């Protein structure tokens, strides 16, 4: 039976959040315009910020590369919680108690902001108050749980020590945060987008920003379609910043993928949201669907573009679910991509100290529902009031030597290894491809990515990432070309799926040259 459950992997991944409701198409930007505030990115940070700025009397413009809410926001676990693993004791120890206080206040406020918006606008988005748990399975981690309960409680969070959770998972200790919540993120954000659009705020889809220039305090954004947007205030909320000319964000962020399966079980879900402390991390929450209760099982993360077979991570989650539940069906499975910072705290606020009017929101880790909402609130305050009470802990220009240097060396060494490895690693010369299979191959000294679709048609791309030149790897589960250096992802036809890359693979070296070399080989 357990191996029969693997049959779901024969289907393309599909996020539960991206099933109906249908969403309206917003038009593509086709001309030039000026804006009070231009927001790059139509995920939870960008849409929430646009809504908050509208309430302050501004008319922001949102520019989305694809469709709003189809990126990381559409592939989340959607836990609305200030409980981000054991973060409060870590911030207190690694930084100081004031930073921990700011972070706690920001994320607790984000929970209440979402709750208030749901109530005030009457949004039907499955919002449900829940408790959140972190559990430890190893005795050595009991002191860490105690320390987190103490640190969180001193910051005003209702935190309790627990010794069990209502699953067949033996634990040694855990911490419970009350007054947390869960929801359907897309239903919530589609309502915010609809509200601001009806009030005169412009949302443009399929309008990727590919360049940014500044002159005399005015920023000019250039889209792939040739349009220009001019604004004195610009917010980059595109998940991973596409702008490389300042800030060195490519050296201060790394990207991880994690996986989720939606399971229909015979057992009744007991309530609550859960995440394990030790590796391999496993996350649990419920979601009511039109066909009954689903249990969302998540975890199994790795650096983007650095996995031999991404389907193995789904299989690991299926195995976990089968050990702890009577699994009747797995109707959905999907993966998410998260930007991680060197010191574990997001970068939110002024893009650099010498670029007034340019803001960034990135590096939410795997806690984007509250961190993105808090980021929108923080940037709103900086734009409209000049400062935010949380800006120090989120400051993109902060640099803590102990917290960042070691991780910077490790992460950038990893980038360097993958950059060189991709250029020098020997590749297979004469291997056939099965339908649905892709791989990097070499002919006459040329490297190419080749994918054979189910109809037998070949799709051939240049595998050099258009962001900073790393060589891409094949993602067997998602049928995509993924960058092991900075996390850019491309379809098997070379179109950008996720940044920081802004140009498709087909715009690099001539793919036609590769096609001539490969057309008779497979």
Short mmCIF file of C-alpha atoms in Angstrom, two decimals, residues 20 38 142 154 172 209 262 267 288 370 384 407 423 479:
data_model
loop_
_atom_site.label_atom_id
_atom_site.label_comp_id
_atom_site.label_asym_id
_atom_site.label_seq_id
_atom_site.Cartn_x
_atom_site.Cartn_y
_atom_site.Cartn_z
CA UNK A 20 -10.01 27.23 -7.28
CA UNK A 38 6.14 51.12 -7.22
CA UNK A 142 15.09 19.48 26.41
CA UNK A 154 9.53 37.16 29.02
CA UNK A 172 10.93 14.43 24.87
CA UNK A 209 11.08 44.23 -14.02
CA UNK A 262 -1.67 16.92 1.41
CA UNK A 267 -7.90 9.44 11.64
CA UNK A 288 -10.52 21.74 5.39
CA UNK A 370 3.92 36.70 9.54
CA UNK A 384 4.79 57.29 5.69
CA UNK A 407 27.79 31.33 7.50
CA UNK A 423 31.75 24.16 -15.61
CA UNK A 479 10.53 19.28 -14.48
#
